[in-house]
Amino acid sequence: MSDEPALPFDPVAAARDNWTARGWDLPDVMAAVTSVARVQQVLARGCDDALAPFDLTFARYEVLVLLTFSRTGALPLGKVGERLQVSPASVTNAVDRLEASGYVVREPHPTDGRATLARITESGAVVVGGATTALTAARFGVAGLGDAEARQLVDLLRPVRAAAGDFPT
């Protein structure tokens, strides 16, 4: 996955040991957060590698999937940002790139003159299908987890997301 050589030690375990040696509080919590952050980097790299042949980033892929999931294949740009929890500027950038690739088109909202819709095109639907096949073949970069372990990880992280207000409980 990475062109960089693996470290000869586990940097999270080393950080936890150093943290503990200094007598700082919550070494396990620090190690958990550091692990999640490191895994996010690993997963992003794995997804980006799988999506590179499609000239997609994971952010642009998420927009295409979200549009695919919508009833009509289109959503207001504001709704895209809300559902993906990203800034309006990020949505604009992603949609600009997807539009330049021919994967989405912008349309005026039929009932709200202030809103613009992003609509997935036929070529966008084709590319999201191929990209999804590539991502699932790469197990979304989570090659080290089986399906049951992936479900367990989701369950373990759900309370963290809930406490942060990620969704109503």
Coordinates of C-alpha atoms in Angstrom, one line a residue:
M1 CA 0.0 0.0 0.0
S2 CA 2.6 2.6 1.0
D3 CA 5.9 3.2 -0.6
E4 CA 7.3 4.1 2.8
P5 CA 9.1 1.2 4.7
A6 CA 7.3 0.0 7.8
L7 CA 8.8 1.2 11.1
P8 CA 10.7 -1.4 13.0
F9 CA 8.5 -0.8 16.0
D10 CA 4.9 0.1 16.8
P11 CA 4.9 3.9 17.2
V12 CA 1.6 3.9 19.2
A13 CA 2.9 1.4 21.7
A14 CA 6.1 3.4 22.0
A15 CA 4.2 6.6 22.5
R16 CA 2.1 4.9 25.2
D17 CA 5.2 3.6 27.0
N18 CA 6.8 7.1 26.9
W19 CA 3.5 8.7 28.1
T20 CA 3.4 6.2 31.0
A21 CA 7.0 6.7 31.9
R22 CA 6.4 10.4 32.3
G23 CA 3.5 9.7 34.6
W24 CA 0.9 11.5 32.4
D25 CA -2.7 10.6 32.8
L26 CA -4.8 8.4 30.5
P27 CA -2.1 6.6 28.5
D28 CA -4.7 4.1 27.2
V29 CA -7.0 6.8 26.0
M30 CA -4.1 8.6 24.3
A31 CA -3.0 5.4 22.6
A32 CA -6.6 4.8 21.5
V33 CA -6.9 8.2 19.9
T34 CA -3.5 8.0 18.4
S35 CA -4.4 4.5 17.0
V36 CA -7.6 5.8 15.4
A37 CA -5.8 8.8 13.9
R38 CA -3.1 6.5 12.5
V39 CA -5.6 4.0 11.2
Q40 CA -7.5 6.9 9.5
Q41 CA -4.3 7.7 7.6
V42 CA -3.8 4.1 6.6
L43 CA -7.4 3.8 5.4
A44 CA -7.3 7.0 3.5
R45 CA -4.1 5.9 1.7
G46 CA -5.7 2.5 0.9
C47 CA -8.9 4.0 -0.4
D48 CA -6.9 6.6 -2.4
D49 CA -4.8 3.8 -4.0
A50 CA -7.9 1.9 -4.9
L51 CA -9.6 5.0 -6.4
A52 CA -6.6 6.4 -8.3
P53 CA -7.4 4.5 -11.5
F54 CA -10.8 6.3 -11.5
D55 CA -9.3 9.7 -10.9
L56 CA -11.3 10.0 -7.7
T57 CA -10.5 10.9 -4.1
F58 CA -12.5 9.3 -1.3
A59 CA -14.3 12.7 -0.8
R60 CA -15.5 12.8 -4.4
Y61 CA -16.4 9.1 -4.3
E62 CA -18.5 9.8 -1.2
V63 CA -20.4 12.5 -3.1
L64 CA -21.1 10.1 -6.0
V65 CA -22.3 7.4 -3.6
L66 CA -24.5 9.8 -1.7
L67 CA -26.1 10.9 -5.0
T68 CA -26.5 7.2 -6.0
F69 CA -28.3 6.6 -2.7
S70 CA -30.8 9.5 -3.3
R71 CA -34.2 8.7 -4.7
T72 CA -33.7 10.9 -7.7
G73 CA -29.9 10.8 -8.2
A74 CA -29.7 14.5 -7.2
L75 CA -29.4 16.5 -4.0
P76 CA -29.0 20.2 -3.1
L77 CA -25.4 21.1 -2.5
G78 CA -26.2 22.1 1.1
K79 CA -27.8 18.7 1.8
V80 CA -24.6 17.0 0.4
G81 CA -22.5 19.0 2.9
E82 CA -24.9 18.3 5.7
R83 CA -25.0 14.5 5.1
L84 CA -21.2 14.2 4.6
Q85 CA -20.5 16.7 7.4
V86 CA -18.2 18.8 5.3
S87 CA -18.0 22.5 4.7
P88 CA -19.7 24.2 1.8
A89 CA -16.3 24.9 0.3
S90 CA -15.4 21.2 0.3
V91 CA -18.7 20.3 -1.4
T92 CA -18.1 23.0 -4.0
N93 CA -14.6 21.7 -4.7
A94 CA -15.7 18.1 -4.9
V95 CA -18.7 18.9 -7.2
D96 CA -16.5 21.2 -9.4
R97 CA -14.0 18.3 -9.9
L98 CA -16.8 15.8 -10.5
E99 CA -18.5 18.1 -12.9
A100 CA -15.2 18.6 -14.8
S101 CA -15.0 14.8 -15.1
G102 CA -18.5 14.6 -16.4
Y103 CA -19.7 12.6 -13.4
V104 CA -22.2 15.2 -12.1
V105 CA -24.1 18.2 -13.4
R106 CA -25.4 21.2 -11.6
E107 CA -29.1 22.0 -12.0
P108 CA -31.3 24.7 -10.5
H109 CA -33.5 23.4 -7.7
P110 CA -37.0 23.0 -9.0
T111 CA -38.7 24.7 -6.0
D112 CA -36.0 26.7 -4.2
G113 CA -34.5 29.4 -6.4
R114 CA -31.6 29.8 -4.0
A115 CA -30.4 26.2 -4.1
T116 CA -28.5 24.2 -6.7
L117 CA -28.7 20.5 -7.2
A118 CA -25.9 18.1 -8.0
R119 CA -27.1 15.3 -10.2
I120 CA -25.1 12.1 -11.0
T121 CA -24.7 11.5 -14.7
E122 CA -24.7 8.2 -16.5
S123 CA -20.9 8.2 -16.6
G124 CA -20.9 9.0 -12.9
A125 CA -23.0 6.0 -12.2
V126 CA -20.7 3.8 -14.2
V127 CA -17.6 5.1 -12.5
V128 CA -19.1 4.8 -9.0
G129 CA -19.9 1.2 -9.8
G130 CA -16.3 0.5 -10.9
A131 CA -14.8 2.4 -8.0
T132 CA -17.0 0.5 -5.5
T133 CA -15.8 -2.8 -7.0
A134 CA -12.2 -1.6 -6.6
L135 CA -12.8 -0.4 -3.0
T136 CA -14.5 -3.6 -1.9
A137 CA -11.7 -5.7 -3.5
A138 CA -9.3 -3.7 -1.4
R139 CA -11.6 -4.1 1.6
F140 CA -11.6 -0.3 1.9
G141 CA -8.0 -0.5 3.1
V142 CA -9.1 -2.6 6.1
A143 CA -7.3 -5.8 5.0
G144 CA -6.5 -6.8 8.6
L145 CA -10.1 -7.1 9.8
G146 CA -12.7 -9.7 9.0
D147 CA -16.4 -8.8 8.7
A148 CA -17.2 -9.6 12.3
E149 CA -14.3 -7.5 13.5
A150 CA -15.3 -4.6 11.3
R151 CA -18.8 -4.7 12.9
Q152 CA -17.2 -4.9 16.4
L153 CA -15.1 -1.8 15.5
V154 CA -18.2 0.1 14.4
D155 CA -19.9 -0.9 17.7
L156 CA -16.9 0.2 19.7
L157 CA -16.7 3.6 18.0
R158 CA -20.5 4.4 18.0
P159 CA -20.5 5.7 21.7
V160 CA -17.6 8.1 20.8
R161 CA -19.6 9.4 17.8
A162 CA -22.8 9.7 19.9
A163 CA -21.0 11.6 22.6
A164 CA -19.7 14.0 20.0
G165 CA -23.2 14.7 18.7
D166 CA -22.6 12.9 15.4
F167 CA -26.2 11.6 15.4
P168 CA -29.2 11.8 17.7
T169 CA -29.3 9.1 20.4

